[in-house]
Short mmCIF file of C-alpha atoms in Angstrom, two decimals:
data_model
loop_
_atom_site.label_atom_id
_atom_site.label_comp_id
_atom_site.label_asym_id
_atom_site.label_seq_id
_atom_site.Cartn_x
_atom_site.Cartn_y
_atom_site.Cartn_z
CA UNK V 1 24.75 -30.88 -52.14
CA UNK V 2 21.00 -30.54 -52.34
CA UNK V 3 21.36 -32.91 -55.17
CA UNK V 4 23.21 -35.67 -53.23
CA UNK V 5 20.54 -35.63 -50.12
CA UNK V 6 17.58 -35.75 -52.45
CA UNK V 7 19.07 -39.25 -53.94
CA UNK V 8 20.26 -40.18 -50.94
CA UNK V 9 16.90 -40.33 -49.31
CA UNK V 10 15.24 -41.61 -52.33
CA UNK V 11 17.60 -44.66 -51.57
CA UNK V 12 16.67 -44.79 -48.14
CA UNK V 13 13.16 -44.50 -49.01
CA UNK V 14 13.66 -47.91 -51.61
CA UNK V 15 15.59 -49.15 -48.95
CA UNK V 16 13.25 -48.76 -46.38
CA UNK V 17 9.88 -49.91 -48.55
CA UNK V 18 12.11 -52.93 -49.48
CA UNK V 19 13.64 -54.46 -47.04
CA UNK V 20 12.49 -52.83 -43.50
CA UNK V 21 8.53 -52.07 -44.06
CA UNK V 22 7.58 -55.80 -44.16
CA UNK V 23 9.67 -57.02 -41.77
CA UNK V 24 7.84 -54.18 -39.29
CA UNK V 25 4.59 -55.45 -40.51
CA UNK V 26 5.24 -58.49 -39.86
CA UNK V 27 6.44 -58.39 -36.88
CA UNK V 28 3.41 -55.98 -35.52
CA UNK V 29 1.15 -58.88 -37.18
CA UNK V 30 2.92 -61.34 -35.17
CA UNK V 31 2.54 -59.42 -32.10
CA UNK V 32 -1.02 -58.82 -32.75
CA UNK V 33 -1.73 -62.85 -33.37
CA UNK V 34 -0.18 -63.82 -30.53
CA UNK V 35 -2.05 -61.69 -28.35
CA UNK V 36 -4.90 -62.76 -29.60
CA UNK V 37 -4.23 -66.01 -28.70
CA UNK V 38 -3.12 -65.47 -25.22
CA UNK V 39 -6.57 -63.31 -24.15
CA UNK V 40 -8.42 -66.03 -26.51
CA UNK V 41 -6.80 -68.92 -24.31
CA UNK V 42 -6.92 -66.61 -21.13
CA UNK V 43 -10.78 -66.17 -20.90
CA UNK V 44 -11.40 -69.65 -22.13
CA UNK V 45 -9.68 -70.90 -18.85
CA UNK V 46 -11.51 -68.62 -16.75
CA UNK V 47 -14.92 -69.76 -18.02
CA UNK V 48 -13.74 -73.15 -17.66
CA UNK V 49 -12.29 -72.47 -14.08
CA UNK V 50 -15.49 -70.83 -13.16
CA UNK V 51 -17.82 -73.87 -14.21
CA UNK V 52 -15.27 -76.36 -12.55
CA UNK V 53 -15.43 -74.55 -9.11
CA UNK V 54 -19.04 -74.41 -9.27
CA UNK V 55 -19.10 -77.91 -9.87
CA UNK V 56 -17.04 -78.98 -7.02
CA UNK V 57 -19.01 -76.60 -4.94
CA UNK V 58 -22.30 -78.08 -5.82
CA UNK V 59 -21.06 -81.57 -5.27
CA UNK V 60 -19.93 -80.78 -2.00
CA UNK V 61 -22.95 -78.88 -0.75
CA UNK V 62 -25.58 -81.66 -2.76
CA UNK V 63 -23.68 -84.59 -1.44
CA UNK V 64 -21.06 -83.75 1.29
CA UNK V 65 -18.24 -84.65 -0.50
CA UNK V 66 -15.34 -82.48 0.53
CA UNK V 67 -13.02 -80.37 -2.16
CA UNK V 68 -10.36 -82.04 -3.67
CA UNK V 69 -7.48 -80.07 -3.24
CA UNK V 70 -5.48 -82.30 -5.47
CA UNK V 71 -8.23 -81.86 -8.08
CA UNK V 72 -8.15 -77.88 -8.01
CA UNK V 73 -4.38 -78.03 -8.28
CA UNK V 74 -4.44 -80.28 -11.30
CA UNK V 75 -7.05 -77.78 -13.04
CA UNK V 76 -4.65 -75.04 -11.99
CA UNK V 77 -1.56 -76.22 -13.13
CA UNK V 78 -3.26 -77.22 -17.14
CA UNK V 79 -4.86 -73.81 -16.60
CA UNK V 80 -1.20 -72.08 -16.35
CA UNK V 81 0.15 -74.06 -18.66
CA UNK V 82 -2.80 -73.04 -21.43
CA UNK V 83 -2.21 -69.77 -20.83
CA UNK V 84 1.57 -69.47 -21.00
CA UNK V 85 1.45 -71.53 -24.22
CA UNK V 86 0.98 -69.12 -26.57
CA UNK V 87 3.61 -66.77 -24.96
CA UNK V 88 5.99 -69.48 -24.92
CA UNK V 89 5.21 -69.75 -28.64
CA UNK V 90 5.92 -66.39 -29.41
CA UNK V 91 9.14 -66.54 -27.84
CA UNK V 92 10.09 -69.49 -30.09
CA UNK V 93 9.59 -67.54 -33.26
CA UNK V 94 12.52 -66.61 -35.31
CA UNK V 95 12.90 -62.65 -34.32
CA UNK V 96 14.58 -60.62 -36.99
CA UNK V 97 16.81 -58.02 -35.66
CA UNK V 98 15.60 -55.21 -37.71
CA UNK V 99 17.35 -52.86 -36.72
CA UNK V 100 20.73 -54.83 -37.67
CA UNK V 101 18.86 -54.54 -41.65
CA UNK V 102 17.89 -51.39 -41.32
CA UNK V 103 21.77 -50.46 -40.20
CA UNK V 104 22.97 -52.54 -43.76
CA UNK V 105 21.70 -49.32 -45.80
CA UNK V 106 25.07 -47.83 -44.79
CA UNK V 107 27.58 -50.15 -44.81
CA UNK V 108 29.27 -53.04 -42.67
CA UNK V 109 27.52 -51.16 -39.69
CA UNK V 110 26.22 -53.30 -36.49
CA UNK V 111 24.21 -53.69 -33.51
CA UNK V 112 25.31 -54.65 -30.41
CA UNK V 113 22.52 -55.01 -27.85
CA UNK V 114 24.12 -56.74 -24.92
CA UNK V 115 23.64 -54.58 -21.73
CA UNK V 116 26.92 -54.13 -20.63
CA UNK V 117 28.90 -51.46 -18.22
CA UNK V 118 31.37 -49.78 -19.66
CA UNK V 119 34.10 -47.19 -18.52
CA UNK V 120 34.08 -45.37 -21.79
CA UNK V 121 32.65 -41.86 -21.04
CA UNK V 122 34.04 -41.24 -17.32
CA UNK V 123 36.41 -38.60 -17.07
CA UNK V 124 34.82 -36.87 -20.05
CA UNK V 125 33.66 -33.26 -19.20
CA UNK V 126 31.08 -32.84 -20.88
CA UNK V 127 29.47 -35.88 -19.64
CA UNK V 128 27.32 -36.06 -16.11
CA UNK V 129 30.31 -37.48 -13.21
CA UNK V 130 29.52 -40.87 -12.47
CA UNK V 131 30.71 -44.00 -10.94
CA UNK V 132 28.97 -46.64 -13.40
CA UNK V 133 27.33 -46.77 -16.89
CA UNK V 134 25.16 -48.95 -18.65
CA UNK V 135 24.94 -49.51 -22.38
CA UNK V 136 21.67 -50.91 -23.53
CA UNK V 137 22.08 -50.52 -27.08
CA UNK V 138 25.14 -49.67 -29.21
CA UNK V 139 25.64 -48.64 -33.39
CA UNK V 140 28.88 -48.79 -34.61
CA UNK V 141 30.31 -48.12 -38.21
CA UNK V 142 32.21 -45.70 -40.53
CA UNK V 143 31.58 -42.79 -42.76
CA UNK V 144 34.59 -40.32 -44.80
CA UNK V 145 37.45 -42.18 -42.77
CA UNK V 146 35.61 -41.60 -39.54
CA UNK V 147 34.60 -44.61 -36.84
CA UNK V 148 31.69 -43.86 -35.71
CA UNK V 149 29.74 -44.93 -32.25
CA UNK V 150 26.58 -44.52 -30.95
CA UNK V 151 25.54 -45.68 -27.10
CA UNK V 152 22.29 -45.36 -25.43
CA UNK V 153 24.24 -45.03 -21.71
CA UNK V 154 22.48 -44.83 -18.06
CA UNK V 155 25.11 -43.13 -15.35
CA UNK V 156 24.52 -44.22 -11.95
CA UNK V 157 26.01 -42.63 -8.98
CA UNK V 158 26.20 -44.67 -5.60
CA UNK V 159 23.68 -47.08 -7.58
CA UNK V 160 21.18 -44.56 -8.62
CA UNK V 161 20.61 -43.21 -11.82
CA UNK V 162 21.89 -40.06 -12.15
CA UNK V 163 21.54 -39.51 -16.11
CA UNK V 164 20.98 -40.80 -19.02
CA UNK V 165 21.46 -39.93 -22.83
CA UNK V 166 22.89 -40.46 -26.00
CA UNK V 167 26.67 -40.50 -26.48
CA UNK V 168 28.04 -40.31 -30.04
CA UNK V 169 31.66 -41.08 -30.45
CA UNK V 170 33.70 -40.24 -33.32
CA UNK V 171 37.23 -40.68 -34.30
CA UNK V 172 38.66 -38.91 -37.15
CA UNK V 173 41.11 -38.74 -39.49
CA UNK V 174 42.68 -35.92 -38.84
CA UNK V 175 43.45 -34.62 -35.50
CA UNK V 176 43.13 -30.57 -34.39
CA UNK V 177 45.21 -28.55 -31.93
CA UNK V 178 42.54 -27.16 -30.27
CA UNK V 179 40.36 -28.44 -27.17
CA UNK V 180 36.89 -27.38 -26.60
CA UNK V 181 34.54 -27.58 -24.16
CA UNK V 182 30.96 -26.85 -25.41
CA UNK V 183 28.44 -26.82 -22.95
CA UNK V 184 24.09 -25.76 -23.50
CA UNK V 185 23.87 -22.60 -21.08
CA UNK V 186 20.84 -24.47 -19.25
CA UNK V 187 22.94 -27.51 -18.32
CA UNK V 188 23.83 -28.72 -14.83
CA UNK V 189 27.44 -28.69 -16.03
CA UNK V 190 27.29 -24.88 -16.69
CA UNK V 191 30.54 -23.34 -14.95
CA UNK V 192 32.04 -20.34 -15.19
CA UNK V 193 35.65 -21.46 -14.48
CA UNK V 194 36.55 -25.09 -15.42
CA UNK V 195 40.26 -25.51 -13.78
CA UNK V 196 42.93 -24.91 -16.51
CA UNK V 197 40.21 -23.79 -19.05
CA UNK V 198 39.64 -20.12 -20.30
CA UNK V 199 36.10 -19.45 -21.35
CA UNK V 200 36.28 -18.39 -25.13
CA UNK V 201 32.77 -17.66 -25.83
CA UNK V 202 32.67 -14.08 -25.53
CA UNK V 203 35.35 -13.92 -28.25
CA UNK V 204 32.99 -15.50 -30.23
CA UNK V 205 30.19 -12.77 -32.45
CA UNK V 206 28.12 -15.30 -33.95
CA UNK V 207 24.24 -15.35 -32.45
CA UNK V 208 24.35 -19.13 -32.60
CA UNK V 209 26.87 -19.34 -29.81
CA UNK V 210 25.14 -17.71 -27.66
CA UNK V 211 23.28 -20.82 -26.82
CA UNK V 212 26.57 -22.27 -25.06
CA UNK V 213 29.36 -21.51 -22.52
CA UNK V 214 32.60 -22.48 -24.35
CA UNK V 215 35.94 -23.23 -22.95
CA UNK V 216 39.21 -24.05 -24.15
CA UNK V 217 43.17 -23.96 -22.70
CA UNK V 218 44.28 -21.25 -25.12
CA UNK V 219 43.58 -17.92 -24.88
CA UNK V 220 42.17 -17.49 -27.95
CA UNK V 221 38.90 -19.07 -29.69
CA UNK V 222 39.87 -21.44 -32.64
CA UNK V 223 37.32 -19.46 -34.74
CA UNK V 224 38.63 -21.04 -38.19
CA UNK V 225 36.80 -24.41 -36.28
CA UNK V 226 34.02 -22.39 -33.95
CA UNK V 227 32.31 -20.92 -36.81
CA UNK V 228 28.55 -20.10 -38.08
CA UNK V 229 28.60 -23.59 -39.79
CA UNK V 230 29.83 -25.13 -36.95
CA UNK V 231 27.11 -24.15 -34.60
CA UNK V 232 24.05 -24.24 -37.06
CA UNK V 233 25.25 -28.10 -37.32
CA UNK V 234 25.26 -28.55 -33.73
CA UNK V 235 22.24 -27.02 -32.92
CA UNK V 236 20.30 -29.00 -36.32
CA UNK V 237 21.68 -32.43 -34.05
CA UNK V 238 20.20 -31.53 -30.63
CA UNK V 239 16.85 -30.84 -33.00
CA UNK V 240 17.30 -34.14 -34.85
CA UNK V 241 18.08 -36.03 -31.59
CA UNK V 242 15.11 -33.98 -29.79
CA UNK V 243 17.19 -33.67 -27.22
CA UNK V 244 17.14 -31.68 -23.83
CA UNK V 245 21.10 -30.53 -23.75
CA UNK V 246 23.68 -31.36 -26.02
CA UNK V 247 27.12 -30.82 -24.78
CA UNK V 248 30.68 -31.86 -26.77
CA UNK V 249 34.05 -32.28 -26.05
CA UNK V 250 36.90 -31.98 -29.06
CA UNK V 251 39.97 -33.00 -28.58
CA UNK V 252 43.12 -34.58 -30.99
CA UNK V 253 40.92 -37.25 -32.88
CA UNK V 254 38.13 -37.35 -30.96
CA UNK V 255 35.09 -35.78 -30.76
CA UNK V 256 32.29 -36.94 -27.92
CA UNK V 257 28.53 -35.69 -28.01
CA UNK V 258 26.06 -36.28 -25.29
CA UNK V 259 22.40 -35.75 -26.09
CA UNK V 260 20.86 -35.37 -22.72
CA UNK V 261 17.51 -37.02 -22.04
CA UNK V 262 17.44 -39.25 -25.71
CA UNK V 263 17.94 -42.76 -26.87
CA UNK V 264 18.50 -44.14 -30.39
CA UNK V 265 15.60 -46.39 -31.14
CA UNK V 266 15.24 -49.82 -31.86
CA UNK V 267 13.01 -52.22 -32.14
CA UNK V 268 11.29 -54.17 -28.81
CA UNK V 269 10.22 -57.95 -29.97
CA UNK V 270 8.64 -58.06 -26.13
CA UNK V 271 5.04 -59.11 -26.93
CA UNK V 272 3.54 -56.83 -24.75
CA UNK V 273 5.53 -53.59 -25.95
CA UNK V 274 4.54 -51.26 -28.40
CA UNK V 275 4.02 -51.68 -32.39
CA UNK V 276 7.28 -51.48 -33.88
CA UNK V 277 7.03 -47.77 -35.31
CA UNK V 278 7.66 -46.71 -39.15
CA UNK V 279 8.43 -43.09 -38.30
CA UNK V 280 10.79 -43.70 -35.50
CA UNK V 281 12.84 -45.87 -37.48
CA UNK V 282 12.84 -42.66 -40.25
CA UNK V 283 13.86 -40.24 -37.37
CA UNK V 284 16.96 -42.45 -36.41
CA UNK V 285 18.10 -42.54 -40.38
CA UNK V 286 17.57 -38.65 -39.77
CA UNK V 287 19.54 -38.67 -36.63
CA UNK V 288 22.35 -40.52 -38.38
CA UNK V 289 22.84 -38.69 -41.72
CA UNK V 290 22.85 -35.84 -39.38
CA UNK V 291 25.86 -37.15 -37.67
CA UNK V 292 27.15 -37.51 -41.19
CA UNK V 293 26.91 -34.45 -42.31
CA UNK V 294 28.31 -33.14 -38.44
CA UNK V 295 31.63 -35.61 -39.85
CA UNK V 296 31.99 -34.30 -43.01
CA UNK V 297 31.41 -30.32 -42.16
CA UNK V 298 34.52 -30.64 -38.97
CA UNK V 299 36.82 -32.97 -41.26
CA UNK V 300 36.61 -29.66 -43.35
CA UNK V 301 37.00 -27.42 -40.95
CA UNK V 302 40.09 -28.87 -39.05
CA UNK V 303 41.31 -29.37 -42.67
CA UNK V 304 40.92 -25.55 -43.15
CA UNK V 305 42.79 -24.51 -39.63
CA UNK V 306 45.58 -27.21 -40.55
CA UNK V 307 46.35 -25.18 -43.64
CA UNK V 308 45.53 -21.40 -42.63
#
């Protein structure tokens, strides 16, 4: 296994050196020409603004002449236009999505970075109650059988945003028997009676799960599935995702994870945003083989409780 991850990020760091590190560069470079040029342009028209309106001054106090109005609003107007040229420029560049090439590394995976509201996540437990969400940016793809979604989501309540987070969906293969509710003991959700649920976690004698309240319908804790692998994985994701809760939901096929407080990162091509950054882009390849490895350690599991 240690094997496998040492070639797989030798890959990644190919990959990455490649295909992704110049188009970052470039795009920073861009960025950094651009503005140049606007401040270049902007102080240029200021000096030039300030010499005109001390011209027009000292004609009008040498020689009475009043101030043209139409004058000033001619020097105004190529004065704008100078110094929204080079923005306008900028935003007529060709702008690679990189993240869409970064996301090629593993497969027909996309981005999809239309804002849109969605219904997806209400009526999930785990999740903060809400009456809208947002997604801003959305990863989708496929790994051991398994779709695969990642959101960054915004949940407003009476237009106000209440939350926001990362939700990871995943759909397997193979569908359990068991629900669980896992919630971080320092969450807002924390309950001690969820209607129809039984908390489990004191069944449980593994240290790790001590960092949750954990509630199912049955009376007894799926423990074949809630084991010390299970939890080290969960709490190695909230680590990866740097994330202030994590909380997940299991049920059938599905399994739903909300990192509290966290977004998956992508790149801005806004001219006045920040440098496109190498180790962020690193962190989310992290963050992603860590959902991997999440896929392929509960396919095994629920494979395991199928057959015991």
């Amino acid at each position: 296994m240690e094997d496998l991850q040492k070639i797989s990020d030798e890959m990644f760091s190919q990959y990455f050196e490649k295909k992704i590190a110049p188009l970052i560069s470039n795009a920073n470079n861009q960025k950094d020409h651009y503005r140049s040029r606007f401040w270049g342009c902007f102080w240029t028209v200021i000096f030039l603004f300030c010499i005109n309106g001390l011209f027009v001054l000292f004609r009008t106090i040498m020689y009475n002449r009043p101030i043209s109005i139409e004058q000033l609003a001619i020097v105004l107007v190529f004065a704008a236009l100078i110094i929204i040229w080079p923005l306008w420029q900028y935003r007529k560049l060709k702008q690679e999505d990189i993240l869409s090439v970064f996301l090629q590394f593993y497969g027909n995976w996309q981005h999809i970075n239309d804002v849109k509201n969605s219904q997806s996540d209400i009526g999930t437990p785990t999740i903060p109650p809400h009456e809208t969400a947002l997604i801003t940016h959305n990863i989708i793809g496929t790994h051991a059988g398994t779709d695969i979604e990642i959101r960054n989501t915004e949940f407003f309540t009476k237009k106000r945003r209440k939350n926001s987070g990362t939700v990871v969906d995943l759909h397997l293969p193979y569908s359990t028997s068991h629900e669980i509710l896992l919630f971080e003991k320092t969450t807002l959700q924390r309950k001690n009676k969820i209607s129809g649920m039984t908390n489990i976690g004191e069944q449980i004698y593994i240290p790790a799960s001590g960092y949750f309240s954990i509630f199912s319908p049955e009376a007894q804790a799926p423990k074949q599935i809630l084991c010390s692998v299970f939890f080290e994985n969960v709490l190695d994701l909230k680590e990866e995702f740097n994330a202030k809760r994590i909380s997940i939901w299991i049920k059938d096929r599905q399994i739903k994870i909300f990192f509290e407080g966290t977004n998956i990162y992508f790149d801005h091509s806004n001219i006045w945003s920040k440098k496109i950054d190498e180790k962020r882009y690193k962190q989310l390849h992290n963050q992603i083989t860590g959902i991997f490895r999440f896929v392929e350690i509960m396919q095994e599991l629920i494979v395991q409780d199928m057959e015991s």
